PDB file of C-alpha atoms and ligand atoms in Angstrom:
ATOM      1  CA  MET A 271      55.725  25.467   0.215  1.00 62.00           C
ATOM      2  CA  GLY A 272      55.399  27.722  -2.827  1.00 74.00           C
ATOM      3  CA  LYS A 273      55.538  31.443  -2.259  1.00 89.00           C
ATOM      4  CA  ASN A 274      52.652  33.836  -2.638  1.00 94.00           C
ATOM      5  CA  ASN A 275      52.561  35.619  -5.997  1.00 95.00           C
ATOM      6  CA  GLN A 276      50.586  38.351  -7.704  1.00 96.00           C
ATOM      7  CA  GLY A 277      49.848  37.768 -11.355  1.00 97.00           C
ATOM      8  CA  THR A 278      47.779  39.281 -14.129  1.00 97.00           C
ATOM      9  CA  ILE A 279      45.165  37.438 -16.162  1.00 97.00           C
ATOM     10  CA  LYS A 280      46.368  37.575 -19.770  1.00 96.00           C
ATOM     11  CA  ASP A 281      43.753  35.464 -21.487  1.00 94.00           C
ATOM     12  CA  ILE A 282      40.695  33.292 -20.837  1.00 94.00           C
ATOM     13  CA  GLN A 283      39.458  31.023 -23.643  1.00 90.00           C
ATOM     14  CA  LYS A 284      36.717  28.438 -23.667  1.00 89.00           C
ATOM     15  CA  ILE A 285      38.347  25.206 -24.892  1.00 88.00           C
ATOM     16  CA  SER A 286      35.603  22.620 -24.381  1.00 87.00           C
ATOM     17  CA  GLU A 287      32.028  22.442 -23.147  1.00 85.00           C
ATOM     18  CA  GLU A 288      33.013  23.114 -19.496  1.00 91.00           C
ATOM     19  CA  VAL A 289      36.746  23.844 -19.573  1.00 92.00           C
ATOM     20  CA  TYR A 290      38.566  27.165 -19.973  1.00 93.00           C
ATOM     21  CA  SER A 291      42.228  27.878 -20.592  1.00 93.00           C
ATOM     22  CA  VAL A 292      43.441  30.644 -18.264  1.00 96.00           C
ATOM     23  CA  LYS A 293      46.794  32.310 -18.882  1.00 96.00           C
ATOM     24  CA  ILE A 294      48.393  34.185 -16.003  1.00 97.00           C
ATOM     25  CA  TYR A 295      51.386  36.483 -16.337  1.00 98.00           C
ATOM     26  CA  ALA A 296      53.498  35.763 -13.253  1.00 97.00           C
ATOM     27  CA  PRO A 297      56.647  37.943 -13.163  1.00 96.00           C
ATOM     28  CA  THR A 298      57.770  36.533  -9.786  1.00 96.00           C
ATOM     29  CA  VAL A 299      57.617  32.882 -10.871  1.00 96.00           C
ATOM     30  CA  ASP A 300      60.824  31.704 -12.547  1.00 95.00           C
ATOM     31  CA  GLU A 301      60.220  27.991 -12.822  1.00 95.00           C
ATOM     32  CA  ILE A 302      57.392  25.490 -12.608  1.00 97.00           C
ATOM     33  CA  LEU A 303      57.943  21.858 -13.579  1.00 97.00           C
ATOM     34  CA  PRO A 304      55.497  19.327 -15.060  1.00 97.00           C
ATOM     35  CA  GLY A 305      53.299  17.805 -12.340  1.00 97.00           C
ATOM     36  CA  GLN A 306      53.351  20.891 -10.134  1.00 97.00           C
ATOM     37  CA  TYR A 307      50.283  22.965  -9.375  1.00 97.00           C
ATOM     38  CA  ILE A 308      49.287  26.445  -8.268  1.00 97.00           C
ATOM     39  CA  SER A 309      46.665  27.405  -5.665  1.00 96.00           C
ATOM     40  CA  ILE A 310      44.532  30.401  -6.507  1.00 97.00           C
ATOM     41  CA  LEU A 311      43.030  32.764  -3.919  1.00 97.00           C
ATOM     42  CA  CYS A 312      39.317  33.233  -4.602  1.00 96.00           C
ATOM     43  CA  GLU A 313      37.735  36.276  -3.000  1.00 94.00           C
ATOM     44  CA  GLY A 314      35.344  35.367  -0.154  1.00 93.00           C
ATOM     45  CA  LEU A 315      36.545  31.760   0.100  1.00 95.00           C
ATOM     46  CA  THR A 316      38.719  30.488   2.957  1.00 92.00           C
ATOM     47  CA  PHE A 317      40.737  27.940   0.978  1.00 92.00           C
ATOM     48  CA  ARG A 318      42.717  28.492  -2.190  1.00 94.00           C
ATOM     49  CA  ARG A 319      41.775  26.303  -5.160  1.00 96.00           C
ATOM     50  CA  PRO A 320      44.458  24.026  -6.678  1.00 96.00           C
ATOM     51  CA  PHE A 321      45.052  23.657 -10.445  1.00 97.00           C
ATOM     52  CA  SER A 322      47.694  21.681 -12.308  1.00 97.00           C
ATOM     53  CA  VAL A 323      49.989  23.649 -14.562  1.00 97.00           C
ATOM     54  CA  SER A 324      49.309  22.862 -18.220  1.00 95.00           C
ATOM     55  CA  ASP A 325      52.083  25.003 -19.559  1.00 94.00           C
ATOM     56  CA  PHE A 326      54.722  27.423 -18.326  1.00 96.00           C
ATOM     57  CA  ASP A 327      56.622  29.596 -20.719  1.00 94.00           C
ATOM     58  CA  ASN A 328      58.364  32.910 -20.177  1.00 93.00           C
ATOM     59  CA  HIS A 329      56.496  33.738 -16.937  1.00 96.00           C
ATOM     60  CA  ILE A 330      53.132  32.762 -18.428  1.00 96.00           C
ATOM     61  CA  ILE A 331      51.352  30.004 -16.492  1.00 97.00           C
ATOM     62  CA  THR A 332      48.533  28.190 -18.281  1.00 96.00           C
ATOM     63  CA  VAL A 333      45.905  26.359 -16.238  1.00 96.00           C
ATOM     64  CA  LEU A 334      42.878  24.564 -17.661  1.00 95.00           C
ATOM     65  CA  ILE A 335      39.873  25.095 -15.422  1.00 96.00           C
ATOM     66  CA  LYS A 336      36.656  23.110 -15.364  1.00 96.00           C
ATOM     67  CA  LYS A 337      33.776  25.177 -14.004  1.00 95.00           C
ATOM     68  CA  ARG A 338      32.500  23.553 -10.789  1.00 95.00           C
ATOM     69  CA  GLY A 339      31.551  25.817  -7.875  1.00 95.00           C
ATOM     70  CA  LYS A 340      32.204  29.237  -6.332  1.00 96.00           C
ATOM     71  CA  GLY A 341      36.001  29.171  -6.690  1.00 97.00           C
ATOM     72  CA  THR A 342      36.157  28.269 -10.358  1.00 97.00           C
ATOM     73  CA  GLU A 343      33.263  30.638 -11.108  1.00 97.00           C
ATOM     74  CA  TYR A 344      35.198  33.450  -9.405  1.00 97.00           C
ATOM     75  CA  ILE A 345      38.373  32.789 -11.418  1.00 97.00           C
ATOM     76  CA  LEU A 346      36.522  32.472 -14.710  1.00 97.00           C
ATOM     77  CA  SER A 347      34.598  35.684 -14.072  1.00 96.00           C
ATOM     78  CA  ARG A 348      37.835  37.689 -13.830  1.00 96.00           C
ATOM     79  CA  LYS A 349      38.531  40.099 -16.659  1.00 95.00           C
ATOM     80  CA  VAL A 350      41.674  40.063 -18.770  1.00 96.00           C
ATOM     81  CA  GLY A 351      44.099  42.518 -17.148  1.00 97.00           C
ATOM     82  CA  SER A 352      42.828  41.956 -13.610  1.00 97.00           C
ATOM     83  CA  SER A 353      45.183  40.803 -10.883  1.00 97.00           C
ATOM     84  CA  ILE A 354      45.123  37.397  -9.268  1.00 97.00           C
ATOM     85  CA  GLU A 355      46.874  36.027  -6.175  1.00 97.00           C
ATOM     86  CA  PHE A 356      48.196  32.484  -6.009  1.00 97.00           C
ATOM     87  CA  SER A 357      50.796  30.218  -4.373  1.00 95.00           C
ATOM     88  CA  ALA A 358      53.328  28.586  -6.689  1.00 95.00           C
ATOM     89  CA  PRO A 359      55.061  26.367  -7.451  1.00 95.00           C
ATOM     90  CA  LEU A 360      53.442  23.638  -5.351  1.00 95.00           C
ATOM     91  CA  GLY A 361      53.839  19.873  -5.122  1.00 95.00           C
ATOM     92  CA  ASN A 362      56.281  17.369  -6.515  1.00 96.00           C
ATOM     93  CA  VAL A 363      57.033  16.637 -10.168  1.00 97.00           C
ATOM     94  CA  PHE A 364      56.787  13.968 -12.855  1.00 97.00           C
ATOM     95  CA  SER A 365      60.202  12.523 -13.557  1.00 94.00           C
ATOM     96  CA  VAL A 366      61.335  13.715 -16.958  1.00 93.00           C
ATOM     97  CA  GLU A 367      63.517  10.883 -18.262  1.00 93.00           C
ATOM     98  CA  ASN A 368      64.498   9.199 -21.492  1.00 95.00           C
ATOM     99  CA  LYS A 369      61.902   6.408 -21.388  1.00 97.00           C
ATOM    100  CA  LYS A 370      59.323   5.778 -24.085  1.00 97.00           C
ATOM    101  CA  THR A 371      56.248   7.146 -22.346  1.00 98.00           C
ATOM    102  CA  LEU A 372      52.555   6.462 -22.776  1.00 98.00           C
ATOM    103  CA  LEU A 373      50.510   9.370 -21.402  1.00 98.00           C
ATOM    104  CA  ILE A 374      46.941   8.533 -20.369  1.00 98.00           C
ATOM    105  CA  GLY A 375      44.554  11.382 -19.585  1.00 97.00           C
ATOM    106  CA  ALA A 376      40.837  11.356 -18.931  1.00 96.00           C
ATOM    107  CA  GLY A 377      38.691  14.465 -18.862  1.00 94.00           C
ATOM    108  CA  ILE A 378      40.263  17.432 -17.078  1.00 95.00           C
ATOM    109  CA  GLY A 379      43.003  15.011 -15.962  1.00 92.00           C
ATOM    110  CA  ALA A 380      44.655  15.618 -19.334  1.00 92.00           C
ATOM    111  CA  ALA A 381      45.655  19.100 -18.058  1.00 94.00           C
ATOM    112  CA  PRO A 382      49.114  18.414 -16.528  1.00 96.00           C
ATOM    113  CA  LEU A 383      50.001  15.922 -19.271  1.00 96.00           C
ATOM    114  CA  PHE A 384      50.160  18.672 -21.926  1.00 94.00           C
ATOM    115  CA  TYR A 385      53.110  20.247 -20.129  1.00 95.00           C
ATOM    116  CA  LEU A 386      54.863  16.932 -19.544  1.00 96.00           C
ATOM    117  CA  ASN A 387      54.340  15.935 -23.193  1.00 94.00           C
ATOM    118  CA  LYS A 388      55.829  19.234 -24.348  1.00 93.00           C
ATOM    119  CA  LYS A 389      58.928  18.830 -22.125  1.00 95.00           C
ATOM    120  CA  LEU A 390      59.473  15.208 -23.184  1.00 95.00           C
ATOM    121  CA  LYS A 391      59.150  16.130 -26.855  1.00 93.00           C
ATOM    122  CA  GLU A 392      61.685  18.941 -26.400  1.00 94.00           C
ATOM    123  CA  LEU A 393      64.103  16.279 -25.113  1.00 95.00           C
ATOM    124  CA  LYS A 394      63.255  14.013 -28.092  1.00 95.00           C
ATOM    125  CA  VAL A 395      61.740  11.365 -25.804  1.00 96.00           C
ATOM    126  CA  LYS A 396      59.166   9.242 -27.661  1.00 96.00           C
ATOM    127  CA  THR A 397      55.677   9.820 -26.294  1.00 96.00           C
ATOM    128  CA  PHE A 398      52.187   8.664 -27.162  1.00 96.00           C
ATOM    129  CA  PHE A 399      49.414  10.831 -25.709  1.00 95.00           C
ATOM    130  CA  ALA A 400      46.050   9.077 -25.346  1.00 96.00           C
ATOM    131  CA  ALA A 401      43.028  10.695 -23.747  1.00 95.00           C
ATOM    132  CA  GLY A 402      39.421   9.793 -23.079  1.00 95.00           C
ATOM    133  CA  PHE A 403      36.415  12.086 -22.779  1.00 94.00           C
ATOM    134  CA  LEU A 404      32.676  11.650 -22.339  1.00 95.00           C
ATOM    135  CA  SER A 405      31.747  13.145 -25.702  1.00 92.00           C
ATOM    136  CA  LYS A 406      33.178  15.223 -28.587  1.00 88.00           C
ATOM    137  CA  ASP A 407      32.231  18.511 -26.912  1.00 88.00           C
ATOM    138  CA  ASP A 408      34.287  17.554 -23.845  1.00 90.00           C
ATOM    139  CA  ILE A 409      37.549  17.097 -25.744  1.00 90.00           C
ATOM    140  CA  ILE A 410      40.034  19.568 -24.324  1.00 89.00           C
ATOM    141  CA  VAL A 411      42.043  21.103 -27.124  1.00 78.00           C
ATOM    142  CA  THR A 412      45.710  21.776 -26.763  1.00 65.00           C
ATOM    143  CA  PRO A 413      47.220  24.801 -25.042  1.00 53.00           C
ATOM    144  CA  HIS A 414      50.213  24.381 -27.428  1.00 51.00           C
ATOM    145  CA  PRO A 415      48.958  25.363 -30.890  1.00 49.00           C
ATOM    146  CA  THR A 416      52.277  24.383 -32.483  1.00 46.00           C
ATOM    147  CA  LEU A 417      51.788  20.750 -31.451  1.00 44.00           C
ATOM    148  CA  SER A 418      48.141  20.671 -32.463  1.00 48.00           C
ATOM    149  CA  ARG A 419      46.758  18.293 -35.083  1.00 48.00           C
ATOM    150  CA  LYS A 420      43.569  19.081 -36.908  1.00 46.00           C
ATOM    151  CA  GLY A 421      40.495  18.475 -34.735  1.00 48.00           C
ATOM    152  CA  ARG A 422      42.326  16.347 -32.171  1.00 52.00           C
ATOM    153  CA  GLY A 423      44.540  18.760 -30.270  1.00 60.00           C
ATOM    154  CA  GLU A 424      47.932  17.172 -29.721  1.00 80.00           C
ATOM    155  CA  TYR A 425      46.600  13.736 -28.845  1.00 90.00           C
ATOM    156  CA  ASP A 426      47.811  10.645 -30.648  1.00 92.00           C
ATOM    157  CA  PHE A 427      44.666   8.760 -29.659  1.00 93.00           C
ATOM    158  CA  VAL A 428      41.237   9.874 -28.479  1.00 92.00           C
ATOM    159  CA  SER A 429      38.293   7.907 -27.180  1.00 94.00           C
ATOM    160  CA  THR A 430      34.841   9.172 -26.260  1.00 94.00           C
ATOM    161  CA  ASP A 431      32.345   7.217 -24.171  1.00 95.00           C
ATOM    162  CA  ASP A 432      29.593   7.869 -26.731  1.00 94.00           C
ATOM    163  CA  GLY A 433      31.806   7.404 -29.804  1.00 92.00           C
ATOM    164  CA  SER A 434      31.043  10.911 -31.102  1.00 90.00           C
ATOM    165  CA  ASN A 435      34.777  11.490 -31.828  1.00 87.00           C
ATOM    166  CA  GLY A 436      37.645   9.024 -32.061  1.00 88.00           C
ATOM    167  CA  ASN A 437      37.254   5.518 -30.716  1.00 91.00           C
ATOM    168  CA  LYS A 438      34.101   4.570 -28.826  1.00 95.00           C
ATOM    169  CA  GLY A 439      34.403   3.680 -25.156  1.00 96.00           C
ATOM    170  CA  SER A 440      36.462   4.451 -22.070  1.00 97.00           C
ATOM    171  CA  ILE A 441      40.191   5.029 -22.457  1.00 97.00           C
ATOM    172  CA  CYS A 442      40.598   2.003 -20.144  1.00 97.00           C
ATOM    173  CA  ASP A 443      39.117  -0.226 -22.879  1.00 97.00           C
ATOM    174  CA  TYR A 444      42.121   0.615 -25.061  1.00 97.00           C
ATOM    175  CA  LEU A 445      44.997   0.292 -22.564  1.00 97.00           C
ATOM    176  CA  GLU A 446      46.071  -3.203 -23.627  1.00 97.00           C
ATOM    177  CA  LYS A 447      45.941  -2.247 -27.320  1.00 97.00           C
ATOM    178  CA  LEU A 448      47.930   0.969 -26.724  1.00 97.00           C
ATOM    179  CA  ILE A 449      50.594  -0.899 -24.734  1.00 98.00           C
ATOM    180  CA  ALA A 450      50.820  -3.633 -27.387  1.00 97.00           C
ATOM    181  CA  GLU A 451      51.191  -1.133 -30.232  1.00 96.00           C
ATOM    182  CA  PHE A 452      53.354   1.607 -28.676  1.00 96.00           C
ATOM    183  CA  LYS A 453      55.420  -0.683 -26.391  1.00 97.00           C
ATOM    184  CA  PRO A 454      56.104   1.958 -23.707  1.00 98.00           C
ATOM    185  CA  GLU A 455      58.678   1.658 -20.954  1.00 97.00           C
ATOM    186  CA  LYS A 456      56.612   3.878 -18.727  1.00 98.00           C
ATOM    187  CA  ILE A 457      53.012   5.061 -18.267  1.00 98.00           C
ATOM    188  CA  VAL A 458      52.078   8.443 -16.807  1.00 98.00           C
ATOM    189  CA  SER A 459      48.459   9.167 -16.034  1.00 98.00           C
ATOM    190  CA  CYS A 460      46.200  11.839 -14.610  1.00 97.00           C
ATOM    191  CA  ALA A 461      42.526  10.947 -14.503  1.00 97.00           C
ATOM    192  CA  PRO A 462      39.658  10.227 -12.099  1.00 95.00           C
ATOM    193  CA  ARG A 463      40.568   7.706  -9.407  1.00 95.00           C
ATOM    194  CA  PRO A 464      38.854   4.634 -10.981  1.00 95.00           C
ATOM    195  CA  VAL A 465      40.803   5.191 -14.218  1.00 97.00           C
ATOM    196  CA  LEU A 466      44.078   5.696 -12.319  1.00 97.00           C
ATOM    197  CA  LYS A 467      43.515   2.435 -10.483  1.00 97.00           C
ATOM    198  CA  ILE A 468      43.073   0.493 -13.740  1.00 97.00           C
ATOM    199  CA  VAL A 469      46.059   2.238 -15.343  1.00 97.00           C
ATOM    200  CA  ALA A 470      48.308   1.503 -12.331  1.00 97.00           C
ATOM    201  CA  GLN A 471      47.224  -2.145 -12.166  1.00 96.00           C
ATOM    202  CA  THR A 472      47.670  -2.630 -15.923  1.00 97.00           C
ATOM    203  CA  ALA A 473      51.150  -1.055 -15.790  1.00 97.00           C
ATOM    204  CA  GLN A 474      52.066  -3.392 -12.951  1.00 96.00           C
ATOM    205  CA  GLN A 475      50.839  -6.463 -14.878  1.00 97.00           C
ATOM    206  CA  HIS A 476      53.104  -5.441 -17.762  1.00 97.00           C
ATOM    207  CA  GLY A 477      56.071  -4.621 -15.503  1.00 97.00           C
ATOM    208  CA  LEU A 478      56.066  -0.964 -16.617  1.00 97.00           C
ATOM    209  CA  ASP A 479      57.059   2.078 -14.579  1.00 97.00           C
ATOM    210  CA  CYS A 480      53.999   4.119 -13.680  1.00 97.00           C
ATOM    211  CA  GLU A 481      53.554   7.628 -12.338  1.00 98.00           C
ATOM    212  CA  ILE A 482      50.115   8.949 -11.512  1.00 97.00           C
ATOM    213  CA  CYS A 483      48.897  12.405 -10.623  1.00 97.00           C
ATOM    214  CA  MET A 484      46.261  12.207  -7.875  1.00 95.00           C
ATOM    215  CA  GLU A 485      43.472  14.659  -7.126  1.00 90.00           C
ATOM    216  CA  LYS A 486      41.765  15.098  -3.770  1.00 90.00           C
ATOM    217  CA  VAL A 487      39.554  17.913  -2.567  1.00 89.00           C
ATOM    218  CA  MET A 488      41.991  20.079  -0.598  1.00 89.00           C
ATOM    219  CA  ALA A 489      41.507  22.320   2.432  1.00 89.00           C
ATOM    220  CA  CYS A 490      44.705  23.684   4.037  1.00 89.00           C
ATOM    221  CA  GLY A 491      46.936  22.784   1.055  1.00 89.00           C
ATOM    222  CA  ILE A 492      50.043  22.675   3.276  1.00 90.00           C
ATOM    223  CA  GLY A 493      50.006  19.178   4.755  1.00 91.00           C
ATOM    224  CA  VAL A 494      48.419  20.149   8.088  1.00 92.00           C
ATOM    225  CA  CYS A 495      44.705  19.250   8.045  1.00 92.00           C
ATOM    226  CA  ARG A 496      45.345  15.696   6.705  1.00 93.00           C
ATOM    227  CA  GLY A 497      42.195  16.005   4.581  1.00 93.00           C
ATOM    228  CA  CYS A 498      43.973  14.852   1.432  1.00 95.00           C
ATOM    229  CA  VAL A 499      45.746  11.769   2.776  1.00 95.00           C
ATOM    230  CA  ILE A 500      46.262   8.704   0.599  1.00 95.00           C
ATOM    231  CA  GLN A 501      47.974   5.454   1.535  1.00 96.00           C
ATOM    232  CA  LEU A 502      51.119   4.012  -0.009  1.00 96.00           C
ATOM    233  CA  MET A 503      52.562   0.546   0.434  1.00 94.00           C
ATOM    234  CA  GLN A 504      56.315   0.858   0.915  1.00 89.00           C
ATOM    235  CA  GLY A 505      58.007  -2.491   1.577  1.00 89.00           C
ATOM    236  CA  ASP A 506      55.589  -4.230   3.915  1.00 91.00           C
ATOM    237  CA  ARG A 507      54.406  -1.003   5.547  1.00 94.00           C
ATOM    238  CA  VAL A 508      51.369   1.114   4.758  1.00 96.00           C
ATOM    239  CA  ILE A 509      52.198   4.798   5.136  1.00 96.00           C
ATOM    240  CA  ASN A 510      50.083   7.953   4.853  1.00 96.00           C
ATOM    241  CA  LYS A 511      51.031  10.728   2.431  1.00 96.00           C
ATOM    242  CA  THR A 512      49.313  13.995   1.611  1.00 96.00           C
ATOM    243  CA  VAL A 513      48.401  14.811  -1.980  1.00 96.00           C
ATOM    244  CA  CYS A 514      48.942  18.550  -1.388  1.00 95.00           C
ATOM    245  CA  LYS A 515      52.486  18.400   0.025  1.00 94.00           C
ATOM    246  CA  ASP A 516      53.962  14.949  -0.728  1.00 96.00           C
ATOM    247  CA  GLY A 517      52.175  14.670  -4.104  1.00 94.00           C
ATOM    248  CA  PRO A 518      50.335  15.099  -6.347  1.00 97.00           C
ATOM    249  CA  VAL A 519      52.593  12.686  -8.293  1.00 98.00           C
ATOM    250  CA  PHE A 520      52.984   9.171  -6.886  1.00 97.00           C
ATOM    251  CA  ASN A 521      54.437   5.849  -7.960  1.00 97.00           C
ATOM    252  CA  GLY A 522      51.418   3.920  -9.280  1.00 96.00           C
ATOM    253  CA  LYS A 523      52.841   0.676  -7.908  1.00 95.00           C
ATOM    254  CA  GLU A 524      52.770   1.996  -4.345  1.00 96.00           C
ATOM    255  CA  VAL A 525      49.274   3.490  -4.103  1.00 96.00           C
ATOM    256  CA  VAL A 526      46.843   1.483  -1.954  1.00 96.00           C
ATOM    257  CA  TRP A 527      43.499   1.486  -3.774  1.00 91.00           C
ATOM    258  CA  GLN A 528      40.579   1.080  -1.330  1.00 75.00           C
TER     259      GLN A 528
HETATM  260  C1  LIG B 658      46.497  18.733  -7.257  1.00 86.52           C
HETATM  261  C2  LIG B 658      45.197  19.142  -7.904  1.00 86.52           C
HETATM  262  C3  LIG B 658      45.214  19.569  -9.213  1.00 86.52           C
HETATM  263  C4  LIG B 658      44.009  19.969  -9.835  1.00 86.52           C
HETATM  264  N1  LIG B 658      44.084  20.389 -11.120  1.00 86.52           N
HETATM  265  C5  LIG B 658      42.959  20.810 -11.725  1.00 86.52           C
HETATM  266  C6  LIG B 658      43.005  21.301 -13.068  1.00 86.52           C
HETATM  267  O1  LIG B 658      44.055  21.319 -13.723  1.00 86.52           O
HETATM  268  N2  LIG B 658      41.854  21.754 -13.615  1.00 86.52           N
HETATM  269  C7  LIG B 658      40.657  21.735 -12.915  1.00 86.52           C
HETATM  270  O2  LIG B 658      39.636  22.176 -13.457  1.00 86.52           O
HETATM  271  N3  LIG B 658      40.594  21.276 -11.665  1.00 86.52           N
HETATM  272  C8  LIG B 658      41.703  20.818 -11.043  1.00 86.52           C
HETATM  273  N4  LIG B 658      41.634  20.373  -9.752  1.00 86.52           N
HETATM  274  C9  LIG B 658      40.330  20.388  -9.079  1.00 86.52           C
HETATM  275  C10 LIG B 658      40.019  21.819  -8.618  1.00 86.52           C
HETATM  276  O3  LIG B 658      40.895  22.163  -7.585  1.00 86.52           O
HETATM  277  C11 LIG B 658      38.567  21.894  -8.132  1.00 86.52           C
HETATM  278  O4  LIG B 658      37.716  21.690  -9.231  1.00 86.52           O
HETATM  279  C12 LIG B 658      38.264  23.256  -7.542  1.00 86.52           C
HETATM  280  O5  LIG B 658      38.972  23.382  -6.326  1.00 86.52           O
HETATM  281  C13 LIG B 658      36.785  23.394  -7.300  1.00 86.52           C
HETATM  282  O6  LIG B 658      36.574  24.631  -6.669  1.00 86.52           O
HETATM  283  P1  LIG B 658      35.149  25.310  -6.674  1.00 86.52           P
HETATM  284  O7  LIG B 658      35.127  26.298  -5.567  1.00 86.52           O
HETATM  285  O8  LIG B 658      34.796  25.781  -8.025  1.00 86.52           O
HETATM  286  O9  LIG B 658      34.167  24.112  -6.372  1.00 86.52           O
HETATM  287  P2  LIG B 658      33.621  23.691  -4.951  1.00 86.52           P
HETATM  288  O10 LIG B 658      32.507  24.618  -4.567  1.00 86.52           O
HETATM  289  O11 LIG B 658      34.747  23.510  -3.997  1.00 86.52           O
HETATM  290  O12 LIG B 658      33.016  22.291  -5.347  1.00 86.52           O
HETATM  291  C14 LIG B 658      31.972  22.197  -6.317  1.00 86.52           C
HETATM  292  C15 LIG B 658      31.753  20.737  -6.628  1.00 86.52           C
HETATM  293  O13 LIG B 658      32.935  20.181  -7.230  1.00 86.52           O
HETATM  294  C16 LIG B 658      33.412  19.092  -6.472  1.00 86.52           C
HETATM  295  N5  LIG B 658      34.870  19.116  -6.420  1.00 86.52           N
HETATM  296  C17 LIG B 658      35.658  20.029  -5.797  1.00 86.52           C
HETATM  297  N6  LIG B 658      36.954  19.720  -5.942  1.00 86.52           N
HETATM  298  C18 LIG B 658      36.980  18.582  -6.671  1.00 86.52           C
HETATM  299  C19 LIG B 658      38.028  17.726  -7.122  1.00 86.52           C
HETATM  300  N7  LIG B 658      39.329  17.961  -6.826  1.00 86.52           N
HETATM  301  N8  LIG B 658      37.685  16.641  -7.849  1.00 86.52           N
HETATM  302  C20 LIG B 658      36.409  16.359  -8.118  1.00 86.52           C
HETATM  303  N9  LIG B 658      35.372  17.118  -7.695  1.00 86.52           N
HETATM  304  C21 LIG B 658      35.663  18.202  -6.973  1.00 86.52           C
HETATM  305  C22 LIG B 658      32.866  19.300  -5.075  1.00 86.52           C
HETATM  306  O14 LIG B 658      32.750  18.052  -4.371  1.00 86.52           O
HETATM  307  C23 LIG B 658      31.493  19.891  -5.360  1.00 86.52           C
HETATM  308  O15 LIG B 658      30.550  18.901  -5.678  1.00 86.52           O
HETATM  309  C24 LIG B 658      42.794  19.942  -9.113  1.00 86.52           C
HETATM  310  C25 LIG B 658      42.781  19.498  -7.786  1.00 86.52           C
HETATM  311  C26 LIG B 658      43.964  19.084  -7.196  1.00 86.52           C
HETATM  312  C27 LIG B 658      43.929  18.605  -5.784  1.00 86.52           C
HETATM  313  S1  LIG B 659      44.827  19.740   2.150  1.00 86.52           S
HETATM  314 FE1  LIG B 659      45.340  19.785   4.253  1.00 86.52          FE
HETATM  315  S2  LIG B 659      46.832  18.223   4.365  1.00 86.52           S
HETATM  316 FE2  LIG B 659      46.456  18.340   2.249  1.00 86.52          FE
END
């Protein structure tokens, strides 16, 4: 379990219609790896709120937060310079390996893929980052300005459901085309469950490695309440795993999709 930390809010920027980039200076955190998350204490709420790490550089943690309820409203109402308490680092990691990787994000699910993409690029691994959003105003721009391309963040491919930017339709409509053109050895995805299911099944049909980052509403966050259990098929056995402690990254081939 990650240790408790005190940090300072360095910056809050609106980066799409409903999403904000929040930078936290965390002097007690030395390392966070792609796929891991932090859990932020929100005053007046019993449970901490989990957020994937979108970047970590020199003790600065970047999280991208979509405004939803009391917890996210609390965090986003904090002033620059105010202190914030959180547990970190939490969860398991994406494997960072020399395999041509297709990254598939959808909506706020793109958040952890920015950090993975940055690490893979640093290691000169070939990546292709594709992401889908509802509309042009929902496109989450990059937290890494140096990798940004005009108007499209650091994505190599964008689709919007309404066609207002990039290609029209769901990112799932383009999976076959992206696989045919980029010829990945591996797919990594973070997205709503229905998208993850299609990504994992498509990867399996093509015999590709697949890692997915799952999201479940969390309570205890330490593997005790069992509120975030998912099922994996390992050999001929179905086993239960928690997203908070065993995940959030799982082998797409093993997840049992109900
Ligand atoms: C491992 C992990 C990583 C996450 N990473 C991110 C991230 O990078 N950026 C981000 O914005 N959010 C992320 N989330 C979701 C985030 O934790 C929730 O949005 C947040 O806890 C909501 O808190 P709240 O108090 O504002 O909303 P609540 O008052 O708790 O809920 C408000 C509404 O949002 C819905 N909701 C709450 N949690 C989720 C969820 N996980 N998925 C879908 N709907 C939800 C509730 O059902 C309710 O309708 C992540 C969740 C997990 C488990
Ligand atoms: S949130 Fe309690 S076990 Fe995962």
